[in-house]
C-alpha atoms as one frame of an Amber mdcrd trajectory, in Angstrom:
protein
 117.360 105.505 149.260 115.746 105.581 145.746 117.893 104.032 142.901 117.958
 105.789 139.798 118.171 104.086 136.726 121.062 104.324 134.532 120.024 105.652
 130.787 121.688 104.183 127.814 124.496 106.752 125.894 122.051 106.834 122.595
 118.337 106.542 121.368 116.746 106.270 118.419 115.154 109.550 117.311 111.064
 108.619 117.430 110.965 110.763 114.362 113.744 110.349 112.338 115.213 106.961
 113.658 118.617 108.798 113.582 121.025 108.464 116.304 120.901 110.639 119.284
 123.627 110.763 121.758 123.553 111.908 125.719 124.150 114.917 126.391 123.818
 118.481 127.741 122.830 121.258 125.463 122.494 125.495 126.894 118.842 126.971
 126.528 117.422 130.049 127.375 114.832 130.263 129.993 112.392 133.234 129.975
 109.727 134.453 132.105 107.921 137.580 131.347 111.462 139.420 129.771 113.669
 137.666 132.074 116.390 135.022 131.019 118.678 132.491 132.894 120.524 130.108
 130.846 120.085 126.432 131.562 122.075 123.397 130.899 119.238 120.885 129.367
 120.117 117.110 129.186 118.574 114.462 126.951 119.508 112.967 123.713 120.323
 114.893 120.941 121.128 114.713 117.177 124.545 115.044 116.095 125.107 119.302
 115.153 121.839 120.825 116.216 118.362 120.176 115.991 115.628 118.875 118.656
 116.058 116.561 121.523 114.397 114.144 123.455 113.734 114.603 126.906 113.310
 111.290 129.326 112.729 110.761 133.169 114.072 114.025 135.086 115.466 115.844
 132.124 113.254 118.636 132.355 113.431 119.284 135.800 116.366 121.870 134.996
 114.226 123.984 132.948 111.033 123.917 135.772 113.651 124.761 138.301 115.016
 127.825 136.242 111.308 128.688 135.839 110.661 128.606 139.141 113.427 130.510
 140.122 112.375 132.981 137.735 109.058 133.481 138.681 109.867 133.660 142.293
 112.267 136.647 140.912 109.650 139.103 139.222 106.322 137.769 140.936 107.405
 136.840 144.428 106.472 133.360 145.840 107.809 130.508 147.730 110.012 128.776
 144.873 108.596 125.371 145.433 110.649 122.501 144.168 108.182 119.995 142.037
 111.222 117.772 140.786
């Protein structure tokens, strides 16, 4: 069995240097006019603005896609994450 490595609660921003905090934030996936919403984790600032994304963050969002593409073009749904 694979271990998976424990992330700290908060990051630096790269940009800013301000504190960003774990968390979970709703997005909107689309794919040609279709939308799913999607829980996206990562670190984020405190009230809104951009996140940062580490290790299998985004794997949410390319599973939504997926899903949605599978949806309106057909296909095999193929799990990359």
């Amino acid at each position: 069995m694979a271990k998976v490595a424990t992330l700290p609660k908060t990051m630096p921003s790269p940009e800013t240097g301000e504190t960003l905090r774990r968390g979970v934030r709703p997005v909107q996936v689309t794919y040609k006019g279709r939308s799913t919403p999607v829980d996206l984790p990562g670190y984020y600032p405190k009230g809104g603005g951009d996140g940062v994304h580490v290790g299998n963050d985004m794997c949410a969002v390319d599973h939504a896609l997926r899903m949605l593409k599978e949806k309106v073009d057909g296909g095999n749904g193929q799990q990359s994450c």
